[in-house]
C-alpha positions as CSV (number, residue, x, y, z in Angstrom):
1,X,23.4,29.0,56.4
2,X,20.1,30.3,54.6
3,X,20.1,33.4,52.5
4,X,17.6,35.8,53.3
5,X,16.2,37.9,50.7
6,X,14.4,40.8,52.1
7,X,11.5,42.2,50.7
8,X,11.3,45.9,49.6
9,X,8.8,46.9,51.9
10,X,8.0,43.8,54.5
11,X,8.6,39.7,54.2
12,X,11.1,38.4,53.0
13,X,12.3,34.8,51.0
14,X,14.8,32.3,52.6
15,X,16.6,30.5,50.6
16,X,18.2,27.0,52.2
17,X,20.9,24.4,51.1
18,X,19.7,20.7,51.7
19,X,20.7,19.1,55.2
20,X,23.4,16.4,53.5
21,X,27.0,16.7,53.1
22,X,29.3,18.1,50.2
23,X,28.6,21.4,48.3
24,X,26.8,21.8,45.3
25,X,27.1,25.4,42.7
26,X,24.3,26.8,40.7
27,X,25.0,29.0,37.9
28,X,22.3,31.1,37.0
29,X,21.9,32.5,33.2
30,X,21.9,35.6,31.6
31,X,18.9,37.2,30.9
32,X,15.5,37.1,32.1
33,X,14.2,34.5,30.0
34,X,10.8,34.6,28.4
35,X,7.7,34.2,29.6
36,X,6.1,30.5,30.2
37,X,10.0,29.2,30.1
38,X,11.4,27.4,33.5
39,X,14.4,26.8,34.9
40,X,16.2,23.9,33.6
41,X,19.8,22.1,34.9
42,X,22.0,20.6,32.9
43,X,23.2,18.0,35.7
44,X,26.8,19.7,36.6
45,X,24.9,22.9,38.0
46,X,24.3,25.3,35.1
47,X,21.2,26.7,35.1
48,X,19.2,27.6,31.5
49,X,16.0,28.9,30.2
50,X,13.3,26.1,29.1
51,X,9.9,26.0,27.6
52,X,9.5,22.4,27.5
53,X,7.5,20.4,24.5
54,X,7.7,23.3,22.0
55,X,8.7,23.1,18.5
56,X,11.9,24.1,17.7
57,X,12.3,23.3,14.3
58,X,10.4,21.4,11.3
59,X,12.2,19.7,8.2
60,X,9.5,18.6,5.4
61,X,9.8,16.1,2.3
62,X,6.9,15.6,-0.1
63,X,7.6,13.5,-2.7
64,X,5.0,14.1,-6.1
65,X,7.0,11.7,-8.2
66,X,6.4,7.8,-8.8
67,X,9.2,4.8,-7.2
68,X,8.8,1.3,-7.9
69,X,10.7,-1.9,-7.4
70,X,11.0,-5.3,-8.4
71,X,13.6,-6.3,-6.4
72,X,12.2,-9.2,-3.7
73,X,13.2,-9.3,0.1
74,X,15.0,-6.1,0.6
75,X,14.5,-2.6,1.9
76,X,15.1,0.1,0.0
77,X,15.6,3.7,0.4
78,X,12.4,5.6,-1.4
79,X,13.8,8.2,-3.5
80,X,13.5,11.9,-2.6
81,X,11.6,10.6,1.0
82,X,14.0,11.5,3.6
83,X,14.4,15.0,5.9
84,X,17.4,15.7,7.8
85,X,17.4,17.6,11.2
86,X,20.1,19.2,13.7
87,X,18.8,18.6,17.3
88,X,19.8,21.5,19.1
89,X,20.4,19.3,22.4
90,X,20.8,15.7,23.2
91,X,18.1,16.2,25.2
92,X,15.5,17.0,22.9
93,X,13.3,14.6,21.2
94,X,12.0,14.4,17.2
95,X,8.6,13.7,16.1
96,X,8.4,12.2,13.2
97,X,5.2,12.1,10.5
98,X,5.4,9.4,7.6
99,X,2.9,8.6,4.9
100,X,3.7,6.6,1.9
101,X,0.9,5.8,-0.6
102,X,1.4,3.2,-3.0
103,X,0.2,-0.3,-4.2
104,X,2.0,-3.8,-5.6
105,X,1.1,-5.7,-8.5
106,X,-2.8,-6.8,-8.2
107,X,-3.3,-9.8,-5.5
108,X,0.5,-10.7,-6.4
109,X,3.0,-8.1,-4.4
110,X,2.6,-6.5,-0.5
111,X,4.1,-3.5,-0.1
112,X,6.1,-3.3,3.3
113,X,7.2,-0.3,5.3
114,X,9.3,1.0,8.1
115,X,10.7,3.9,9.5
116,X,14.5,4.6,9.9
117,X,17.0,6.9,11.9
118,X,20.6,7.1,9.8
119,X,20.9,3.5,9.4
120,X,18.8,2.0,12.3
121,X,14.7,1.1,11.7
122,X,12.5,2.4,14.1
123,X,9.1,2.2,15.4
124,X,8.9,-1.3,14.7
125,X,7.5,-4.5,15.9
126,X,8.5,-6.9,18.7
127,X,11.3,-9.7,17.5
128,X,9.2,-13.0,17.1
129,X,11.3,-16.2,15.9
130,X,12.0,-14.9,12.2
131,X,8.9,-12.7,11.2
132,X,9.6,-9.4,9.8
133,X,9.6,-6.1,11.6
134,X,7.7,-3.6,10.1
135,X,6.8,0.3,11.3
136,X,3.1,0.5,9.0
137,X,0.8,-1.8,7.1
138,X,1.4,-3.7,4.9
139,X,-0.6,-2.2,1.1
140,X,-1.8,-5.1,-0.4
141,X,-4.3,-4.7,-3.1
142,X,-6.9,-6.6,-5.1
143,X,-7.2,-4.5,-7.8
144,X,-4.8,-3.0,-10.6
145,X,-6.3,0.6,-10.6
146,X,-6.0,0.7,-6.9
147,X,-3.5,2.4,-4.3
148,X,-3.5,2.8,-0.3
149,X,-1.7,4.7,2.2
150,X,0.0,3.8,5.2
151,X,1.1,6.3,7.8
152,X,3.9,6.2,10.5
153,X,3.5,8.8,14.1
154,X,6.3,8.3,16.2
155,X,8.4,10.4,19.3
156,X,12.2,9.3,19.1
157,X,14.9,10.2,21.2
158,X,17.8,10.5,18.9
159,X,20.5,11.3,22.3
160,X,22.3,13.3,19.8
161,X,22.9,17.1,18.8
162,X,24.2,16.1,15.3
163,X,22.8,15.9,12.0
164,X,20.1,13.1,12.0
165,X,18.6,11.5,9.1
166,X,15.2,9.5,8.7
167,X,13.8,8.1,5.9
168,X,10.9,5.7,4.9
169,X,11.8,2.5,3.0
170,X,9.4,0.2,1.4
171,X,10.0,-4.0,0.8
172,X,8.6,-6.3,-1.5
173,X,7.5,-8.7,0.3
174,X,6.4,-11.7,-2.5
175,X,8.3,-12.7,-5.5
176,X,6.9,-12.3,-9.1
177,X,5.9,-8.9,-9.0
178,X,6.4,-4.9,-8.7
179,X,5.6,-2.4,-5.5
180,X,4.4,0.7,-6.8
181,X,4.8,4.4,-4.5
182,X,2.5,7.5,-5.6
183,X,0.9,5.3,-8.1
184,X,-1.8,2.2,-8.6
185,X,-0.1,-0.9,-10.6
186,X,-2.2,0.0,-13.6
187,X,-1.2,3.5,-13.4
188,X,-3.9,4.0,-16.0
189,X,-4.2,7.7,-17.6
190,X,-7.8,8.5,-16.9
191,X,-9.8,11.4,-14.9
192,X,-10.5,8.5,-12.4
193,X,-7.6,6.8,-11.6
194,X,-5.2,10.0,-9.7
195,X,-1.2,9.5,-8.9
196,X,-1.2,10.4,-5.0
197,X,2.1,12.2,-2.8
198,X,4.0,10.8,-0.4
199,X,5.9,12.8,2.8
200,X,7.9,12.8,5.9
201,X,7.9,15.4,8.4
202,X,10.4,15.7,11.3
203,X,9.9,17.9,14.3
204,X,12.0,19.3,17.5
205,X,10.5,18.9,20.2
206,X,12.3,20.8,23.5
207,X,12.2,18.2,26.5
């Protein structure tokens, strides 16, 4: 049977249940909400205030020091470059922003990067026979006084409403020399040669 809501004056506004069997109960919220939000459902009938693809919350990292490895074939957590976030629903997704500058020993070392969530990288490359998966470019220079950046944008969907980490690790990716972050290889101490910052920026994102 519909329920009729009369207007105050004329009219009025039906409201129907769909023509199928079994019942279904929807729980309003409290509140009036505010304005531009929707109705959302969280799939067993309770209703909720939205305002989908706002930010919720932002967690920033800038790192203004110098890291640098010699250690060939791994990835490695980049000191002081991680942000951690509480999703405040499963449902919500995190927007990520990652830009490492940094260089390896001249026409000797490439630099690698990727992005990762706790323990899991990604953002990363389709699996082909046994290259490596990577999130960014790789910084390869030809010169000692020299230093690039690579930068990661990515939407995740963490499923979770606990503490997540990301981070960005860096690889070297050729034996015999050093990968350099925030600095060139010759890190020489002029007006012309600058140290650079790296960052990461995580984002909620309501869905």
């Amino acid at each position: 049977m519909p329920v009729r809501l009369n207007g105050s004056t004329s009219g009025y506004t039906e409201l129907s249940a769909p023509a199928v069997a079994g019942s279904n109960t929807l729980t309003l919220p409290t509140g009036n909400g505010t304005s531009g939000q929707f109705l959302q459902t969280n799939g067993s009938g309770a209703l909720s205030w939205a305002g989908g693809g706002k930010i919720l919350q932002v967690v920033s990292t800038t790192k203004t020091d110098t890291f640098s490895s010699a250690t060939t074939g791994s990835w490695l957590d980049v000191t002081g470059l991680s942000a951690n976030i509480t999703p405040s629903t499963s449902s919500n997704k995190i927007l990520i922003f990652g830009r490492i500058t940094g260089a390896g020993t001249n026409a000797v070392t490439r630099m690698q990067m990727r992005l990762v969530r706790d323990t899991t990288a990604i953002s990363i490359g389709d699996a082909a026979s046994n290259r490596l998966q990577v999130s960014g470019n790789e910084l390869y220079t030809t010169d000692t006084d020299m230093y690039l950046g690579s930068t990661i944008f990515f939407l995740d969907s963490p499923a979770t409403s606990s503490q997540v980490t990301y981070k960005l690790q860096v690889r070297n990716g050729d034996s015999g020399g050093t990968i350099y972050v925030n600095r060139s290889a010759g890190d020489a101490d002029t007006a012309l040669r600058p140290r650079g910052t790296s960052s990461i920026t995580v984002m909620e994102v309501a869905a």
